[in-house]
Coordinates of C-alpha atoms and ligand atoms in Angstrom, one line a residue:
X540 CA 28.2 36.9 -4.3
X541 CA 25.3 35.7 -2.3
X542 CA 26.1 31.6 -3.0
X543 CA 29.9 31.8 -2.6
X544 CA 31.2 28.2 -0.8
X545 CA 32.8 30.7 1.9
X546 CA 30.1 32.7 3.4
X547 CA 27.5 31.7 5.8
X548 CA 24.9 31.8 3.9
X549 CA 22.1 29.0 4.9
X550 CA 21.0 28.2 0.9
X551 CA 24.5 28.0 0.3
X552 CA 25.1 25.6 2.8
X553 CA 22.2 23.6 1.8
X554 CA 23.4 23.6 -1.8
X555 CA 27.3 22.4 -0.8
X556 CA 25.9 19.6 1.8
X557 CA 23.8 17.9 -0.9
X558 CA 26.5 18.3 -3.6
X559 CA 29.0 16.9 -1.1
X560 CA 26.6 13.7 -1.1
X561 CA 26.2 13.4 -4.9
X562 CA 30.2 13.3 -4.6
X563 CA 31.1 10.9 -2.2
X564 CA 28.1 8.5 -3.7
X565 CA 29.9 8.7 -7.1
X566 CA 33.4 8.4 -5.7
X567 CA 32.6 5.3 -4.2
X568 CA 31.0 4.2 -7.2
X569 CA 27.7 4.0 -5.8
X570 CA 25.6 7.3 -7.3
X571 CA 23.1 4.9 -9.0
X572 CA 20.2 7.8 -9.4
X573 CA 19.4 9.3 -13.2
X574 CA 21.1 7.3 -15.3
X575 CA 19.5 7.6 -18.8
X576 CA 18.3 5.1 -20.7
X577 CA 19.2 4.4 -24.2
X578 CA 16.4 2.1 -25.2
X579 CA 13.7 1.0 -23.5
X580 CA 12.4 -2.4 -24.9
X581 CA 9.6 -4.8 -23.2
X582 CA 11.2 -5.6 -20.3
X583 CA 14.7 -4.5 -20.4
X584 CA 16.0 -1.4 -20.3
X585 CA 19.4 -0.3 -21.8
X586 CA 21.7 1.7 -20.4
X587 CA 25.4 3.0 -20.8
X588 CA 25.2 0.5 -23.6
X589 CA 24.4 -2.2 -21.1
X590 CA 21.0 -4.4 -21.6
X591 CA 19.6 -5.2 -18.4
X592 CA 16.3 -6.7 -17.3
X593 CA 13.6 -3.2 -15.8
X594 CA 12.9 -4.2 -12.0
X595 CA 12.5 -0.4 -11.2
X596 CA 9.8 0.5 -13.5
X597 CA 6.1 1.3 -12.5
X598 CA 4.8 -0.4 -16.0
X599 CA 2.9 -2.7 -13.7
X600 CA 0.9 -4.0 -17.1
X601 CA 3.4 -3.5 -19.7
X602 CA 1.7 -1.2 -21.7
X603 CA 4.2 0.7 -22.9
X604 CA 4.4 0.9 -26.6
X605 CA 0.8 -0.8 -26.7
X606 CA -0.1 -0.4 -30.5
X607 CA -3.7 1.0 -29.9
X608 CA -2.1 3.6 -27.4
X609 CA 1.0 4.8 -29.6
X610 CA -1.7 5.1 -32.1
X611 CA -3.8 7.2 -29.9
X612 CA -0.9 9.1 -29.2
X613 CA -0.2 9.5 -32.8
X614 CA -3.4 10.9 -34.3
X615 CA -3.6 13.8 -31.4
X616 CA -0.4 14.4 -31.3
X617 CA -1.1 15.3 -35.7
X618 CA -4.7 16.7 -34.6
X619 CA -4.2 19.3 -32.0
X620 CA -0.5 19.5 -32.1
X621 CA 2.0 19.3 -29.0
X622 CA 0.4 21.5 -26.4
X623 CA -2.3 23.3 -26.0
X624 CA -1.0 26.6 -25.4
X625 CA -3.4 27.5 -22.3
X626 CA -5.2 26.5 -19.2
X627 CA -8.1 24.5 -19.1
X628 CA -10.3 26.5 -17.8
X629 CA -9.1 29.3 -21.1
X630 CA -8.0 27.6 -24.0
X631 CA -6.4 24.3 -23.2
X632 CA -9.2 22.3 -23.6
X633 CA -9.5 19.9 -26.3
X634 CA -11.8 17.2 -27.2
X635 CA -9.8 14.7 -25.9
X636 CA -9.3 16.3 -22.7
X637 CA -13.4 15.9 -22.3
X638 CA -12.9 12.3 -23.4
X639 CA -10.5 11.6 -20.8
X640 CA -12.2 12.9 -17.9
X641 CA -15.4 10.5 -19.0
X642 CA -13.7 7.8 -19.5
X643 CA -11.6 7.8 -16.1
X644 CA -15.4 8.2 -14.4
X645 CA -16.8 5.6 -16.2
X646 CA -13.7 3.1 -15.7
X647 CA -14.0 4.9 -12.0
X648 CA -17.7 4.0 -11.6
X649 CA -17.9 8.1 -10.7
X650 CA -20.4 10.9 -12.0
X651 CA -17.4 13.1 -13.2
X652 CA -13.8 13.1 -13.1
X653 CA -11.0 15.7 -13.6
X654 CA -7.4 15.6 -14.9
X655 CA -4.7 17.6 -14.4
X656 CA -1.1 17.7 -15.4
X657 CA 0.3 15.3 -12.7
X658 CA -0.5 12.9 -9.8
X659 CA 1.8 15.3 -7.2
X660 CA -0.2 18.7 -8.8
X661 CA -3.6 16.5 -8.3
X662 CA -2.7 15.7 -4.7
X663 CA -1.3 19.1 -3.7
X664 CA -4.0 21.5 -5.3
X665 CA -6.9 19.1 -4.6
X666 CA -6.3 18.7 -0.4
X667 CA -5.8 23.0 -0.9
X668 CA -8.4 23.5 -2.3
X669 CA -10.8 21.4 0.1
X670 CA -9.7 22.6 3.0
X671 CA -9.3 26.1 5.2
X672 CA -7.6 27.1 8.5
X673 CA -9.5 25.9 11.0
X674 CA -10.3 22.0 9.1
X675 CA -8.5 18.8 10.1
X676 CA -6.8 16.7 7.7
X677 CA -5.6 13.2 8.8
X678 CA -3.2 11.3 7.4
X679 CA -1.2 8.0 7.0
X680 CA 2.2 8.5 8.1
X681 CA 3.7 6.6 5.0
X682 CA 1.3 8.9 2.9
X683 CA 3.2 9.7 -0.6
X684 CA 5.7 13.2 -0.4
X685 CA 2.5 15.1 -2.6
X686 CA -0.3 14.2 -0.3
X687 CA 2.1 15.5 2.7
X688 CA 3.0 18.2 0.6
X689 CA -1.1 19.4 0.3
X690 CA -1.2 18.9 3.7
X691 CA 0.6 21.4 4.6
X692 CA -0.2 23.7 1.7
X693 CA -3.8 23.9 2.9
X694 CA -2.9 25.7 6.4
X695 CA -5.2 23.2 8.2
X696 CA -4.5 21.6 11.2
X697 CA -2.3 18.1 10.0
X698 CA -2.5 15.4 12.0
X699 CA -0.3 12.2 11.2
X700 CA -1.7 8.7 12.1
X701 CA 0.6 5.5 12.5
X702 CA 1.3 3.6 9.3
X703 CA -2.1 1.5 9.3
X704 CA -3.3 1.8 12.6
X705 CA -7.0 1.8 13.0
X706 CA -7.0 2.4 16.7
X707 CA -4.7 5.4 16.4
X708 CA -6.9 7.1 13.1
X709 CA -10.0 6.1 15.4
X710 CA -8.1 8.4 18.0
X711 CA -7.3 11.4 15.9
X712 CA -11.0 11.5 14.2
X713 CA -12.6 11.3 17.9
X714 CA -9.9 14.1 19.1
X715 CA -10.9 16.5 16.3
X716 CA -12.7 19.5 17.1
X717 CA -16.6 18.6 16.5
X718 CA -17.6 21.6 13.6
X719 CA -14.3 21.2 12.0
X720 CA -14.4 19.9 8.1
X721 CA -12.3 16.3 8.7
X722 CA -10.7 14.8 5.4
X723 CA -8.9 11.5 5.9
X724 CA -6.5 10.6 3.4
X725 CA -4.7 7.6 2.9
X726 CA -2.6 5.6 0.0
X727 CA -4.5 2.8 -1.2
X728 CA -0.9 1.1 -1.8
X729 CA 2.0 2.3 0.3
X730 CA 4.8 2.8 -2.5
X731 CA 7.8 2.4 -0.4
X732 CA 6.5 -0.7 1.3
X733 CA 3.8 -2.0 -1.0
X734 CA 0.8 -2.9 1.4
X735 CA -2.4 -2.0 1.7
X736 CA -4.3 0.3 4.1
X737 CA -7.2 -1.5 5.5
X738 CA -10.3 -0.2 3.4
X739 CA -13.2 -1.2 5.4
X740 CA -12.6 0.0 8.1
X741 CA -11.0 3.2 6.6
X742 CA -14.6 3.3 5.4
X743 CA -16.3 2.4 8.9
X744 CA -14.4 4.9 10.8
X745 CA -14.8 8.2 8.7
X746 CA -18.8 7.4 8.5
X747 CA -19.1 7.3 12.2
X748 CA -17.3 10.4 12.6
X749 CA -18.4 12.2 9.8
X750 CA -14.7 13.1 7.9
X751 CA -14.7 13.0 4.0
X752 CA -12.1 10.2 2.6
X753 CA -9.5 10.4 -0.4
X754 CA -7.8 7.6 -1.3
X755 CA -4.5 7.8 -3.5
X756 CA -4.4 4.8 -6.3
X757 CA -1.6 5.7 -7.8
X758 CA -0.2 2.3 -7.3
X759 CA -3.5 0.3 -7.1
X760 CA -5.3 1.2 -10.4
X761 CA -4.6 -1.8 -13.0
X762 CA -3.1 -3.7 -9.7
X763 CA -5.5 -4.5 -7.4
X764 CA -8.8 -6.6 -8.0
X765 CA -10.0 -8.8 -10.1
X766 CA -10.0 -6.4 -13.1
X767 CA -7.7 -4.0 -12.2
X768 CA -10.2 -1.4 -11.6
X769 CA -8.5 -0.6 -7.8
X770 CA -8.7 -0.7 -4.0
X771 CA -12.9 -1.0 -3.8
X772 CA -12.7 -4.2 -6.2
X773 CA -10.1 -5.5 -4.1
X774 CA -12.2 -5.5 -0.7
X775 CA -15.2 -6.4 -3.1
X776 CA -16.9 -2.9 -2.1
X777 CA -19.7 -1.9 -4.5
X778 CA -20.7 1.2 -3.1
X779 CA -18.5 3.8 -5.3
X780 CA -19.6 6.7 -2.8
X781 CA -17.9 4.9 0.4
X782 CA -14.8 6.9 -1.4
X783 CA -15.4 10.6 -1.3
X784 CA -12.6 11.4 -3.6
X785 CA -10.6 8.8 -5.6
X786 CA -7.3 9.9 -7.0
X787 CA -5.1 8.2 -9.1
X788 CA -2.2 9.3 -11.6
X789 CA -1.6 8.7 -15.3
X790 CA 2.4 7.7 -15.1
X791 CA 2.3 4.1 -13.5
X792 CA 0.1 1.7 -15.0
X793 CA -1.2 3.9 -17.4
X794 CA 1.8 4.9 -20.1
X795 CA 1.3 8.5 -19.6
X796 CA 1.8 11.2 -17.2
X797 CA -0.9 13.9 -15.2
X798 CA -3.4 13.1 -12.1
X799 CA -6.8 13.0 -12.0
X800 CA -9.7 12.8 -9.3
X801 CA -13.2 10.9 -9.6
X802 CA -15.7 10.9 -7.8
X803 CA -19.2 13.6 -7.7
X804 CA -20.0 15.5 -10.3
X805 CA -20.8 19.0 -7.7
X806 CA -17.1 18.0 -6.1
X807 CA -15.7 18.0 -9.6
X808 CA -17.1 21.0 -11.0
X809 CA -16.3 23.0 -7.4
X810 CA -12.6 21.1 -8.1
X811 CA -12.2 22.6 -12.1
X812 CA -13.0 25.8 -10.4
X813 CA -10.6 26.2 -6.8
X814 CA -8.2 24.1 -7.7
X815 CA -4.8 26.3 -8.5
X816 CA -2.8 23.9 -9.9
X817 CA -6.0 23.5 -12.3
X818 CA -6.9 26.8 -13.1
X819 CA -3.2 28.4 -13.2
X820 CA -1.4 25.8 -15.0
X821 CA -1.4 24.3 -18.6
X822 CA -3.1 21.5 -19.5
X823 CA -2.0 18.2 -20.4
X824 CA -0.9 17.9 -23.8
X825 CA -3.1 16.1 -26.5
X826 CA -1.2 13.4 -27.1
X827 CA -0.5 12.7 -23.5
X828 CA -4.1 12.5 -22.7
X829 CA -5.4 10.8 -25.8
X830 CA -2.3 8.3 -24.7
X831 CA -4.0 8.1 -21.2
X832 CA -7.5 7.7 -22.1
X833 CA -6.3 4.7 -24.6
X834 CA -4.6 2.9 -21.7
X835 CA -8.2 2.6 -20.0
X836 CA -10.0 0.9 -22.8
X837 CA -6.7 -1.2 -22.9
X838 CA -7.0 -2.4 -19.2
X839 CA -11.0 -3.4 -20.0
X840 CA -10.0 -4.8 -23.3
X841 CA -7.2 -7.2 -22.5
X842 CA -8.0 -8.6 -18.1
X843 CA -5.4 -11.1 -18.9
X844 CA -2.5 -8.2 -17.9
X845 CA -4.0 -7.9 -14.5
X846 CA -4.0 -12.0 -13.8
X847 CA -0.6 -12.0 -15.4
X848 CA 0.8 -9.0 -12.4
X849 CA -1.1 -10.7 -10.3
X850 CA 0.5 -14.2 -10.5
X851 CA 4.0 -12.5 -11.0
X852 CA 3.5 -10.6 -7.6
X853 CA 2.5 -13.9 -6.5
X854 CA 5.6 -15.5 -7.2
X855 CA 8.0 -12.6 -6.7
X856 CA 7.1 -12.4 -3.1
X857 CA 6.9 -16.6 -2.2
X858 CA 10.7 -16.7 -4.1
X859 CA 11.9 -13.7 -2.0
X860 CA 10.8 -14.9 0.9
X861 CA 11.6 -18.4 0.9
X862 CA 15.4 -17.3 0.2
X863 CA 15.0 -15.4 3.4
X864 CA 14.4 -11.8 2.2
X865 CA 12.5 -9.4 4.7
X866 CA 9.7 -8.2 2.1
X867 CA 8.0 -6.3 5.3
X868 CA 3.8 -6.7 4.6
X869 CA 3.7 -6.4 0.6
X870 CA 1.3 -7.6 -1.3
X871 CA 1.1 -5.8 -4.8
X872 CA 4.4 -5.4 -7.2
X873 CA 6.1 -3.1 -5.4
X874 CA 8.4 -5.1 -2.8
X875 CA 11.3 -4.2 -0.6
X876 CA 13.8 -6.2 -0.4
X877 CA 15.0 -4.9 3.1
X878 CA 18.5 -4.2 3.6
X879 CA 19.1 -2.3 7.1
X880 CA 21.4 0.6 6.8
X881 CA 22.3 2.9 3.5
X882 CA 25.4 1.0 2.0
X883 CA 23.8 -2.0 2.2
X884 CA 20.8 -1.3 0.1
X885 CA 23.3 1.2 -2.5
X886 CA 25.4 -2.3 -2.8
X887 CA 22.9 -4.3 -3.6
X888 CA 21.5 -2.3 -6.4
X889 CA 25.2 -1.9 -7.8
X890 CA 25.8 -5.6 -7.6
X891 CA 22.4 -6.5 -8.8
X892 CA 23.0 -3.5 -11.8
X893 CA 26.5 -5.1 -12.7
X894 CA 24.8 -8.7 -13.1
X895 CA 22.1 -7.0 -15.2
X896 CA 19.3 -6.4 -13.3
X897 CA 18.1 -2.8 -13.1
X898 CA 16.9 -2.0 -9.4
X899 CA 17.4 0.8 -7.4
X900 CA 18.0 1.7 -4.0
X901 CA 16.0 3.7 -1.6
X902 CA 17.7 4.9 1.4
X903 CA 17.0 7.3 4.7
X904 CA 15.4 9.6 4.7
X905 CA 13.2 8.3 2.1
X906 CA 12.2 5.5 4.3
X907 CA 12.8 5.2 8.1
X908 CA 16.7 4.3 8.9
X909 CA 17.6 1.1 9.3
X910 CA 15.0 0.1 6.7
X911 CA 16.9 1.1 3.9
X912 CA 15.9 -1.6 0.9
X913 CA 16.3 -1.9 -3.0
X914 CA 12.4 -1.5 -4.2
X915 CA 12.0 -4.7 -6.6
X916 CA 9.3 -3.7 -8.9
X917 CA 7.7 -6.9 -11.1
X918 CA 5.6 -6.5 -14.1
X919 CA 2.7 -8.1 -16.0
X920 CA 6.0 -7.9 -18.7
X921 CA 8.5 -10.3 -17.1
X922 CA 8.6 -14.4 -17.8
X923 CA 9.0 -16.2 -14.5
X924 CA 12.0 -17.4 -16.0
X925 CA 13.1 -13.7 -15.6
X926 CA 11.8 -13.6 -12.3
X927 CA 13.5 -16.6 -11.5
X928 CA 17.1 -15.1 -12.8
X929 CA 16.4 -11.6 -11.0
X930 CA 15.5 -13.3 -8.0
X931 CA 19.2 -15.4 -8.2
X932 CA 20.9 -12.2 -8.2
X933 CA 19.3 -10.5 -5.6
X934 CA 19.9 -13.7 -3.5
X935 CA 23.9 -13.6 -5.1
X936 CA 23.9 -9.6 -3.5
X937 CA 22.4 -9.9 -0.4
X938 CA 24.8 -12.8 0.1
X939 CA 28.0 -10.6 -0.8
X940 CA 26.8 -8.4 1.2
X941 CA 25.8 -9.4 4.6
X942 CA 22.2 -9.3 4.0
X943 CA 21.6 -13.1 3.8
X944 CA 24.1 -15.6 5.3
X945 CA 26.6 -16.9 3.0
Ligands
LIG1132 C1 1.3 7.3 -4.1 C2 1.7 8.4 -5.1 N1 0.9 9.4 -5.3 C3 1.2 10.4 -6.1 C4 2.4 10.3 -6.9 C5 2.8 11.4 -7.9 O1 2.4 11.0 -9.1 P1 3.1 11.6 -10.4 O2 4.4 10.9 -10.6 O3 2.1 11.2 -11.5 O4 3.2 13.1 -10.3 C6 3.2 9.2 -6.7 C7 4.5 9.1 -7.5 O5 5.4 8.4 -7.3 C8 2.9 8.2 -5.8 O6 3.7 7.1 -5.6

């Protein structure tokens, strides 16, 4: 048999190492990965019949269970049923699906907009579909897994730039061949470190040299600006077009789950029509997009969610950092709470997890070794009182564990 544990099979091999690594992490009682939860309430999360307060959760607004966005879910979910039994471009599109796309453009400030059935599908059919063999795509090298993934899906030539650095994107654009199609895409927050890539002269740099730009918002829409609308608010940019293509995904802020792009109304309809993951795969279901197209209104409805995050991210990052946690260059909800090598970050999270704070590790090679962290998320949803009490134990854990001197 092909997978026998014996032979020298190279998928074999691959299979027994990883499962070798699930086993020592949950001999040593430190496999902290999908754990289900039994109830999910506000803040806290239960799980193994233990209450603890979320810290790992992208609910960066607290919207879920919102009343006007259950109820959205609700009524499609009794209108259309629970799926759509078809692609978008053949049966799957419903109503709502239409409704979604226009709202995302106008809360986008875009002509058009298109959703599909995830943030990773959006990034790896999207860069695929732009671009051919003999294009350029340029990248961040903290880019998410999907926009790497799309990278290399499109056969183009992929060039990685250093995490932020303008000089060395500046340097990869003017090394480009000249009649090459250049697309430069970047995070607009980094979600393993939670900074964010300088804009402007993001901007600057792909006019001069001609490249089209995506930005990822995944982590930025409902985060950053005033109003939550996103990275251009935040560098108070009014010109929508400086962004070629803005992507985002309905499963952080937004209560949901799919991807979407904004941005021209020719680049969306050329995008509902060569993108694979569009055209070959189902559509979201009714509820899910009713659900996301809710969350929207909800943002513009209720601004006192953002200013809430924003003064929770705020104090998250002063506390950390005056108890002497390495938070590296963050700036939104997402913070690392650096912890140097694997054990150390998996102890953490299991001390943190026994005093009741849910947090999770993120180890090599996730992240580059040696920077191995737990990822703190904070929430429009937490007190500072819990803040306070999450920031205690984190403090009690790096103690324990060599992180911070005792
Ligand atoms: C920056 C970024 N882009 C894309 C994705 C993929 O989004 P989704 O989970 O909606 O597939 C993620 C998910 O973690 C992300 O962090």
């Amino acid at each position: 048999m092909p997978l026998s544990r014996n032979g020298n099979n190279p998928i074999a091999w691959r299979i027994e190492q990883m499962n070798e690594r699930v086993r020592s992490a949950k001999e040593q009682d430190l496999y902290l990965y999908l754990q289900p939860a039994e109830e999910v309430d506000g803040a806290y999360v239960t799980i193994n019949g233990r209450r603890m307060l979320q810290f790992a959760s992208y609910a960066y607004l607290d919207l879920i269970g919102h009343p006007k966005i259950q109820a959205a879910a609700k009524t499609a979910l009794e209108e259309f049923g629970s799926g759509t039994h078809g692609v978008r471009v053949l049966a799957g599109t419903t109503r709502i699906h239409v409704e979604l796309e226009q709202t995302i453009a106008r809360f986008k400030g875009t002509e058009d907009a298109i959703a599909l059935s995830s943030g990773y599908v959006t990034n790896l059919g999207v860069i695929a579909a732009l671009l051919g063999r003999n294009d350029v795509v340029i990248s961040d090298k903290l880019n998410h897994a999907s926009i790497v993934d799309g990278c290399l899906l499109s056969r183009s030539k992929f060039v990685r730039f250093d995490h932020n650095d303008m000089e060395a994107l500046e340097q990869a654009l003017a090394t480009a061949p000249k009649r090459a199609g250049k697309l430069v895409v970047t995070d607009a927050v980094f979600s393993m470190d939670g900074d964010v890539i300088d804009l402007p002269e993001v901007i600057r740099l792909c006019r001069k040299y001609e490249a089209v730009l995506m930005v990822d918002e995944a982590h930025s829409v409902g985060v950053l600006g005033e109003t939550g609308h996103g990275i251009l608010e935040h560098f108070g940019i009014d010109d929508v077009s400086a962004i070629d293509i803005q992507m985002g995904t309905l499963s952080k802020t937004i209560p949901s789950v799919g991807g979407y792009v904004a941005g021209r109304s020719d680049l969306i309809t050329y995008l509902k029509h060569s993108v694979r993951a569009f055209v070959f795969s189902a559509a979201l279901p009714p509820a899910s997009a009713a659900a996301a197209k809710a969350s929207f209104e909800v943002i513009q409805e209720e601004p006192e969610r953002v200013k809430t995050l924003q003064k929770n991210v705020h104090y998250f990052i002063k506390g950390l950092q005056e108890r002497g946690f390495n938070t590296l260059n963050s700036e939104t909800p997402i913070v690392p709470i650096i912890a140097g090598d694997d054990e150390r970050a998996w102890m953490m999270a299991r001390l943190s997890q026994k005093q009741d704070i849910f947090v999770l590790p993120v180890v090599s090679p996730a992240v580059p070794a040696g920077t191995s962290r737990i990822r703190a998320n904070v929430t429009a949803g937490h007190t500072l009182e819990e803040i306070e009490q999450a920031m205690n134990v984190f403090e009690q854990a790096g103690k324990a564990v060599g992180v911070l001197p005792s």
